[in-house]
Short mmCIF file of C-alpha atoms in Angstrom, two decimals:
data_model
loop_
_atom_site.label_atom_id
_atom_site.label_comp_id
_atom_site.label_asym_id
_atom_site.label_seq_id
_atom_site.Cartn_x
_atom_site.Cartn_y
_atom_site.Cartn_z
CA MET A 911 0.00 0.00 0.00
CA LYS A 912 1.44 3.36 -1.06
CA LEU A 913 -0.07 6.71 -0.13
CA PRO A 914 0.71 10.10 -1.72
CA ASP A 915 1.51 13.08 0.49
CA PHE A 916 -1.65 14.43 2.10
CA LYS A 917 -1.49 17.92 0.59
CA VAL A 918 -3.62 19.92 3.01
CA GLU A 919 -2.22 18.26 6.13
CA GLN A 920 1.36 18.61 4.91
CA TRP A 921 0.69 22.28 4.21
CA MET A 922 -0.68 22.80 7.70
CA ASN A 923 2.21 20.89 9.28
CA GLU A 924 4.84 22.90 7.41
CA TYR A 925 3.45 26.42 7.70
CA GLU A 926 0.86 26.78 10.46
CA ASN A 927 3.30 27.64 13.25
CA GLU A 928 4.56 30.64 11.26
CA ALA A 929 1.12 32.27 11.17
CA VAL A 930 0.40 35.63 12.76
CA TYR A 931 -3.07 35.79 11.22
CA ASN A 932 -4.39 32.24 10.91
CA LEU A 933 -7.43 32.63 8.66
CA THR A 934 -7.66 29.01 7.56
CA ASP A 935 -8.10 27.01 10.78
CA THR A 936 -11.11 24.69 10.69
CA CYS A 937 -11.54 24.41 14.48
CA VAL A 938 -13.35 27.15 16.38
CA SER A 939 -10.98 28.90 18.82
CA PRO A 940 -9.97 26.06 21.18
CA LEU A 941 -11.26 25.72 24.69
CA THR A 942 -8.68 25.29 27.44
CA PHE A 943 -8.57 22.30 29.75
CA GLN A 944 -9.49 24.62 32.60
CA GLN A 945 -12.57 25.90 30.76
CA LEU A 946 -13.77 22.37 30.01
CA ALA A 947 -13.02 21.01 33.47
CA ALA A 948 -14.94 23.90 35.05
CA MET A 949 -18.09 22.64 33.31
CA ASP A 950 -17.96 19.52 35.50
CA GLU A 951 -19.16 20.87 38.84
CA SER A 952 -18.57 17.53 40.57
CA GLY A 953 -14.92 17.32 39.54
CA SER A 954 -15.43 13.58 39.10
CA PHE A 955 -12.91 13.31 36.26
CA MET A 956 -10.13 13.80 38.82
CA ASN A 957 -10.81 10.31 40.22
CA ILE A 958 -10.73 8.44 36.91
CA ARG A 959 -8.70 5.24 36.83
CA LEU A 960 -6.32 5.50 33.89
CA ASP A 961 -6.79 2.01 32.53
CA TYR A 962 -8.07 1.19 29.03
CA GLY A 963 -11.64 1.98 30.02
CA THR A 964 -14.59 0.58 28.08
CA ILE A 965 -13.05 -0.68 24.85
CA THR A 966 -15.66 0.57 22.36
CA GLY A 967 -16.46 3.71 24.37
CA ASP A 968 -18.07 4.78 27.62
CA ARG A 969 -21.82 4.04 27.66
CA GLU A 970 -22.75 7.43 29.08
CA LEU A 971 -20.73 9.14 26.36
CA LYS A 972 -22.45 7.07 23.67
CA GLU A 973 -25.81 8.24 24.99
CA GLU A 974 -24.63 11.86 24.77
CA ILE A 975 -23.43 11.31 21.19
CA LEU A 976 -26.81 9.83 20.28
CA SER A 977 -28.42 13.08 21.44
CA LEU A 978 -26.86 14.66 18.32
CA TYR A 979 -28.94 12.35 16.08
CA LYS A 980 -32.57 11.42 15.53
CA THR A 981 -32.19 7.62 15.53
CA GLY A 982 -30.01 4.84 16.88
CA THR A 983 -28.94 2.99 20.01
CA GLU A 984 -25.60 2.32 21.67
CA ALA A 985 -25.12 -0.56 19.23
CA ASN A 986 -24.93 2.00 16.40
CA ILE A 987 -21.99 3.92 17.95
CA THR A 988 -18.29 3.21 18.39
CA LEU A 989 -15.55 5.64 19.37
CA MET A 990 -12.38 6.57 17.48
CA GLN A 991 -9.39 8.86 17.94
CA GLY A 992 -10.77 11.65 15.79
CA CYS A 993 -12.90 11.73 12.65
CA LEU A 994 -9.86 11.07 10.46
CA GLN A 995 -9.36 7.66 12.06
CA ALA A 996 -13.08 6.97 11.88
CA ASN A 997 -13.01 7.47 8.10
CA GLU A 998 -9.86 5.39 7.74
CA SER A 999 -11.32 2.51 9.75
CA LEU A 1000 -14.47 2.44 7.64
CA ILE A 1001 -12.65 2.63 4.32
CA TYR A 1002 -10.21 -0.14 5.22
CA THR A 1003 -12.92 -2.33 6.75
CA LEU A 1004 -15.62 -2.06 4.09
CA LEU A 1005 -13.67 -1.67 0.83
CA SER A 1006 -11.63 -4.20 -1.16
CA PRO A 1007 -9.48 -3.99 -4.30
CA GLY A 1008 -11.65 -3.49 -7.39
CA ASP A 1009 -14.59 -1.92 -5.53
CA ASN A 1010 -16.10 1.16 -7.17
CA VAL A 1011 -16.15 4.33 -5.07
CA ILE A 1012 -17.55 7.80 -5.77
CA CYS A 1013 -16.02 10.95 -4.22
CA TYR A 1014 -16.24 14.70 -4.86
CA GLU A 1015 -13.82 17.53 -5.67
CA PRO A 1016 -12.90 20.05 -4.39
CA GLY A 1017 -12.75 17.91 -1.33
CA TYR A 1018 -10.71 16.27 1.37
CA GLN A 1019 -7.92 14.14 -0.08
CA GLN A 1020 -8.43 11.29 2.40
CA PHE A 1021 -11.64 10.32 0.61
CA THR A 1022 -9.86 9.60 -2.65
CA SER A 1023 -6.33 8.59 -1.65
CA LEU A 1024 -7.25 5.96 0.93
CA PRO A 1025 -9.59 3.96 -1.36
CA GLU A 1026 -7.05 4.23 -4.19
CA SER A 1027 -4.32 2.92 -1.87
CA ILE A 1028 -6.12 -0.42 -1.51
CA GLY A 1029 -6.88 -0.74 -5.22
CA ALA A 1030 -10.43 0.60 -5.32
CA ASN A 1031 -11.64 2.32 -8.50
CA VAL A 1032 -12.40 5.92 -7.56
CA THR A 1033 -14.64 8.17 -9.66
CA VAL A 1034 -14.30 11.83 -8.73
CA LEU A 1035 -17.30 14.07 -9.44
CA ARG A 1036 -16.99 17.84 -9.58
CA LEU A 1037 -18.65 20.44 -7.42
CA TYR A 1038 -19.47 23.52 -9.51
CA GLU A 1039 -18.94 26.97 -8.04
CA GLU A 1040 -21.27 28.56 -10.61
CA ASN A 1041 -23.98 26.29 -9.19
CA GLY A 1042 -23.29 27.14 -5.55
CA TRP A 1043 -20.73 24.30 -5.26
CA GLN A 1044 -23.43 21.75 -6.07
CA PRO A 1045 -22.70 18.61 -8.13
CA ASP A 1046 -24.39 17.62 -11.39
CA LEU A 1047 -27.04 14.93 -10.94
CA SER A 1048 -26.49 13.51 -14.43
CA GLU A 1049 -22.83 12.85 -13.56
CA LEU A 1050 -23.89 10.90 -10.48
CA GLU A 1051 -26.38 8.89 -12.54
CA GLU A 1052 -23.61 8.03 -15.01
CA ALA A 1053 -21.24 6.99 -12.21
CA MET A 1054 -23.96 4.84 -10.65
CA SER A 1055 -24.49 2.96 -13.92
CA HIS A 1056 -21.83 0.59 -12.56
CA ASP A 1057 -22.07 -1.22 -9.22
CA VAL A 1058 -20.80 1.15 -6.55
CA LYS A 1059 -19.72 -0.12 -3.13
CA MET A 1060 -19.43 3.26 -1.41
CA ILE A 1061 -20.15 6.96 -1.96
CA ILE A 1062 -18.07 9.25 0.24
CA ILE A 1063 -19.42 12.72 0.98
CA ASN A 1064 -18.58 15.56 3.36
CA GLN A 1065 -21.58 17.40 4.80
CA PRO A 1066 -20.96 20.30 5.04
CA SER A 1067 -17.94 20.20 2.78
CA ASN A 1068 -14.32 20.99 3.45
CA PRO A 1069 -13.37 23.36 1.81
CA THR A 1070 -16.60 24.83 0.36
CA GLY A 1071 -18.74 24.63 3.51
CA VAL A 1072 -21.77 23.69 1.38
CA PHE A 1073 -24.35 20.91 1.86
CA PHE A 1074 -25.76 18.99 -1.07
CA SER A 1075 -29.27 20.09 -1.96
CA ASP A 1076 -32.11 17.99 -0.52
CA GLU A 1077 -33.11 16.94 -4.04
CA TYR A 1078 -29.61 15.72 -4.91
CA LEU A 1079 -29.18 13.87 -1.62
CA GLN A 1080 -32.55 12.14 -1.90
CA ARG A 1081 -31.79 11.03 -5.48
CA MET A 1082 -28.43 9.73 -4.30
CA ILE A 1083 -30.12 7.71 -1.57
CA LEU A 1084 -32.62 6.22 -4.02
CA MET A 1085 -29.86 5.08 -6.37
CA ALA A 1086 -27.72 3.81 -3.50
CA ARG A 1087 -30.62 1.82 -2.06
CA LEU A 1088 -31.12 -0.03 -5.35
CA GLN A 1089 -27.50 -1.23 -5.27
CA GLY A 1090 -27.03 -1.61 -1.51
CA THR A 1091 -24.36 1.09 -1.69
CA TYR A 1092 -22.90 2.49 1.52
CA ILE A 1093 -22.92 6.28 1.87
CA LEU A 1094 -20.11 7.40 4.17
CA SER A 1095 -20.72 10.99 5.28
CA ASP A 1096 -17.97 12.84 7.11
CA GLU A 1097 -20.11 15.18 9.24
CA VAL A 1098 -17.40 16.71 11.40
CA TYR A 1099 -18.64 20.23 10.50
CA ARG A 1100 -22.31 19.36 11.08
CA GLY A 1101 -24.32 20.31 14.16
CA LEU A 1102 -24.62 24.06 14.32
CA ASN A 1103 -28.16 24.17 12.93
CA ASP A 1104 -29.65 20.70 13.51
CA GLU A 1105 -28.81 19.58 9.97
CA PRO A 1106 -29.83 16.02 8.95
CA SER A 1107 -27.37 13.16 9.25
CA ILE A 1108 -27.05 10.47 6.59
CA SER A 1109 -27.21 7.86 9.35
CA ASP A 1110 -30.71 9.05 10.25
CA ILE A 1111 -32.16 9.09 6.74
CA TYR A 1112 -30.60 6.08 4.98
CA GLU A 1113 -30.34 2.54 6.32
CA ARG A 1114 -26.83 2.07 4.88
CA GLY A 1115 -25.74 5.57 5.76
CA ILE A 1116 -22.68 5.92 8.00
CA SER A 1117 -21.84 9.15 9.80
CA THR A 1118 -18.43 10.07 11.19
CA SER A 1119 -17.69 13.07 13.37
CA SER A 1120 -15.67 14.37 16.31
CA LEU A 1121 -15.36 17.14 18.89
CA SER A 1122 -12.65 18.92 16.90
CA LYS A 1123 -14.41 21.55 14.78
CA ILE A 1124 -17.58 23.13 16.15
CA PHE A 1125 -16.90 21.89 19.70
CA SER A 1126 -13.43 23.50 19.89
CA LEU A 1127 -11.79 20.37 21.35
CA ALA A 1128 -9.45 19.02 18.67
CA GLY A 1129 -6.87 18.17 21.33
CA LEU A 1130 -9.10 15.49 22.85
CA ARG A 1131 -8.77 13.43 19.64
CA LEU A 1132 -12.26 12.06 20.30
CA GLY A 1133 -14.33 10.96 17.33
CA TRP A 1134 -16.98 8.40 16.53
CA ILE A 1135 -18.81 6.35 13.93
CA LYS A 1136 -22.60 6.04 13.82
CA GLY A 1137 -23.97 3.46 11.43
CA PRO A 1138 -25.69 0.13 10.91
CA GLU A 1139 -25.11 -2.31 13.75
CA GLU A 1140 -23.42 -4.86 11.50
CA VAL A 1141 -20.92 -2.23 10.34
CA ILE A 1142 -20.16 -1.17 13.91
CA GLU A 1143 -19.57 -4.84 14.80
CA GLN A 1144 -17.03 -5.17 11.97
CA ILE A 1145 -15.25 -2.00 13.08
CA ASN A 1146 -15.12 -3.17 16.70
CA VAL A 1147 -13.49 -6.45 15.66
CA ARG A 1148 -10.90 -4.68 13.51
CA ARG A 1149 -10.11 -1.97 16.08
CA ASP A 1150 -8.29 -4.52 18.25
CA TYR A 1151 -5.42 -4.29 15.76
CA SER A 1152 -5.05 -0.53 15.97
CA ILE A 1153 -6.79 1.54 18.63
CA ILE A 1154 -8.06 -0.69 21.49
CA SER A 1155 -9.84 2.26 23.16
CA THR A 1156 -10.01 6.03 23.31
CA GLY A 1157 -9.34 5.84 27.06
CA PRO A 1158 -11.42 6.82 30.10
CA LEU A 1159 -9.98 10.34 30.45
CA ALA A 1160 -10.85 11.38 26.90
CA ASP A 1161 -14.24 9.68 27.20
CA LYS A 1162 -15.06 11.51 30.45
CA LEU A 1163 -13.96 14.91 29.16
CA ALA A 1164 -15.94 14.34 25.96
CA CYS A 1165 -18.99 13.46 28.03
CA ILE A 1166 -18.62 16.70 30.01
CA ALA A 1167 -18.42 18.63 26.73
CA LEU A 1168 -21.55 17.05 25.26
CA LYS A 1169 -23.53 17.55 28.47
CA ASN A 1170 -22.69 21.23 27.97
CA LYS A 1171 -23.12 21.23 24.19
CA ASP A 1172 -25.62 24.09 24.14
CA ARG A 1173 -23.19 26.33 26.00
CA ILE A 1174 -20.24 25.38 23.79
CA LEU A 1175 -22.17 25.69 20.53
CA LYS A 1176 -23.53 29.10 21.53
CA ARG A 1177 -19.93 30.27 21.84
CA SER A 1178 -19.02 28.68 18.50
CA ARG A 1179 -21.97 30.27 16.69
CA ARG A 1180 -21.04 33.68 18.03
CA ILE A 1181 -17.46 33.41 16.72
CA ILE A 1182 -18.49 31.92 13.36
CA GLU A 1183 -21.24 34.45 12.65
CA ALA A 1184 -18.99 37.39 13.55
CA ASP A 1185 -16.31 36.15 11.15
CA LYS A 1186 -18.84 35.46 8.39
CA GLU A 1187 -20.16 39.02 8.63
CA ILE A 1188 -16.63 40.35 8.26
CA VAL A 1189 -15.95 38.13 5.23
CA ALA A 1190 -19.27 39.05 3.59
CA GLN A 1191 -18.49 42.74 3.95
CA PHE A 1192 -14.94 42.18 2.70
CA VAL A 1193 -16.19 40.51 -0.48
CA LYS A 1194 -18.71 43.30 -0.99
CA ASP A 1195 -15.98 45.93 -0.64
CA HIS A 1196 -13.43 44.06 -2.80
CA PRO A 1197 -15.02 42.77 -6.02
CA GLN A 1198 -11.88 40.85 -7.01
CA PHE A 1199 -12.92 38.31 -4.35
CA HIS A 1200 -15.96 36.03 -4.30
CA ILE A 1201 -17.38 33.34 -2.04
CA VAL A 1202 -20.40 31.07 -1.83
CA MET A 1203 -21.21 31.83 1.80
CA PRO A 1204 -21.98 28.56 3.58
CA GLU A 1205 -25.03 28.21 5.80
CA SER A 1206 -23.24 26.09 8.39
CA GLY A 1207 -19.87 24.67 9.38
CA THR A 1208 -16.61 26.51 9.97
CA VAL A 1209 -15.06 26.88 6.50
CA GLY A 1210 -15.64 28.51 3.12
CA PHE A 1211 -13.79 28.72 -0.20
CA LEU A 1212 -12.66 32.26 -1.02
CA GLY A 1213 -12.05 32.79 -4.73
CA TYR A 1214 -10.10 35.65 -6.27
CA ASP A 1215 -9.53 37.22 -9.69
CA SER A 1216 -5.80 37.54 -10.32
CA ASP A 1217 -3.10 35.88 -12.38
CA ILE A 1218 -1.12 34.85 -9.31
CA ASP A 1219 -1.08 31.13 -8.55
CA ASP A 1220 -2.86 30.26 -5.30
CA THR A 1221 0.04 28.23 -3.90
CA MET A 1222 2.45 31.09 -4.55
CA LEU A 1223 -0.04 33.58 -3.12
CA ALA A 1224 -0.45 31.59 0.09
CA GLN A 1225 3.32 31.17 0.51
CA GLN A 1226 4.09 34.83 -0.10
CA LEU A 1227 1.26 36.07 2.11
CA LEU A 1228 2.61 34.02 4.97
CA SER A 1229 6.27 34.90 4.53
CA GLU A 1230 5.69 38.64 3.93
CA GLU A 1231 2.55 39.42 5.93
CA GLY A 1232 2.09 36.52 8.36
CA VAL A 1233 -1.34 35.72 6.87
CA PHE A 1234 -2.00 31.99 6.67
CA PHE A 1235 -4.32 30.26 4.19
CA VAL A 1236 -4.46 26.79 2.69
CA PRO A 1237 -4.42 27.19 -1.12
CA GLY A 1238 -7.22 25.71 -3.19
CA SER A 1239 -4.73 23.55 -5.06
CA CYS A 1240 -4.58 21.33 -1.95
CA PHE A 1241 -8.22 20.47 -2.72
CA GLY A 1242 -7.88 20.15 -6.48
CA THR A 1243 -9.15 23.66 -7.35
CA GLY A 1244 -6.90 26.66 -8.03
CA LYS A 1245 -7.40 30.41 -7.53
CA HIS A 1246 -9.09 29.82 -4.18
CA LEU A 1247 -8.11 29.97 -0.51
CA ARG A 1248 -9.76 28.01 2.27
CA ILE A 1249 -10.98 30.42 4.89
CA GLY A 1250 -11.99 29.40 8.41
CA PHE A 1251 -14.64 31.29 10.37
CA THR A 1252 -12.91 30.33 13.59
CA CYS A 1253 -10.62 33.12 14.80
CA ASP A 1254 -11.37 36.27 16.73
CA PRO A 1255 -12.89 39.09 14.63
CA GLN A 1256 -9.87 41.37 15.03
CA THR A 1257 -7.60 38.72 13.53
CA MET A 1258 -10.03 38.13 10.66
CA SER A 1259 -10.32 41.83 9.83
CA ALA A 1260 -6.59 42.49 10.01
CA GLY A 1261 -5.67 39.42 7.96
CA LEU A 1262 -8.19 40.17 5.21
CA ALA A 1263 -6.98 43.75 4.97
CA LYS A 1264 -3.45 42.48 4.40
CA LEU A 1265 -4.72 40.00 1.78
CA ALA A 1266 -6.48 42.76 -0.18
CA ALA A 1267 -3.49 45.11 0.02
CA TYR A 1268 -1.15 42.37 -1.14
CA LEU A 1269 -3.19 41.55 -4.22
CA GLU A 1270 -3.60 45.20 -5.12
CA LYS A 1271 0.16 45.74 -5.23
CA ASN A 1272 0.88 42.47 -7.01
#
């Protein structure tokens, strides 16, 4: 098995620590351990035994995770060390060489590179900016003319921040149902506005998520899979080779967070909406920029009109102005920058001002 470099993650690893104005982070301004611990008035986490804990995840935590969905029982949930590992576990458990897989671009490279690494046949469908970053239904119908084992989607999307339309999603489900196709939906950006989950509306729908993005707790490395019981059983058998457990400390802290989800999400919405207002005004004031403003999630895809290559632009902005973006080329689409609605408003305003000034003089 050979994997190519993971472009967006390598970019973040190489450049993020140099940022003065980080305008591309996908995680809402992180909570501190002290802030999270203060939400547990009993202080019970201080007495946790640091053994392996419950192997597939603390039962109380599973119940809290289920509160984020409309359907399911504990048997439909298993825990992972982040959403990234959840996706990896599903792809490696359910797919085999020669299986047909459908993914979308611009999108997260994991969804294409991991299936390709095991010999799956991956068809990549485009999202069209002129259509609000929506895909073309006829292209999906053509791709589904062959037996498809899995469709991998990201709702809302990284980097566009857009959900598929209800019509498109329902047609996808109808076609998938006829073939018994799994739909794996990375929903790590979902949850700000009670958006539907694929695991609630399709019997072979599998949702992955974590506490990293809208819950501001990436450092916990706590994620999960929600899906059909038989899929969860397969994952739990395979996990013995890789993860064993997420551990009782992470499980307890995650449970505290989800018991206080309304409080945490209120904070996240406040930060996200403030940043989105700033970006909307910026685009209005600077017509060389454009964006399909997402309704939910923490990211958007900022396009620009200039001859400068987006990778070069991102590198020069960082080295000369301290403004950090991930270039659209990391997602298969040039002349765009991924923008995160996750920093404080002062940072957003100052960073965007430097972006506009840089393009004007170059």
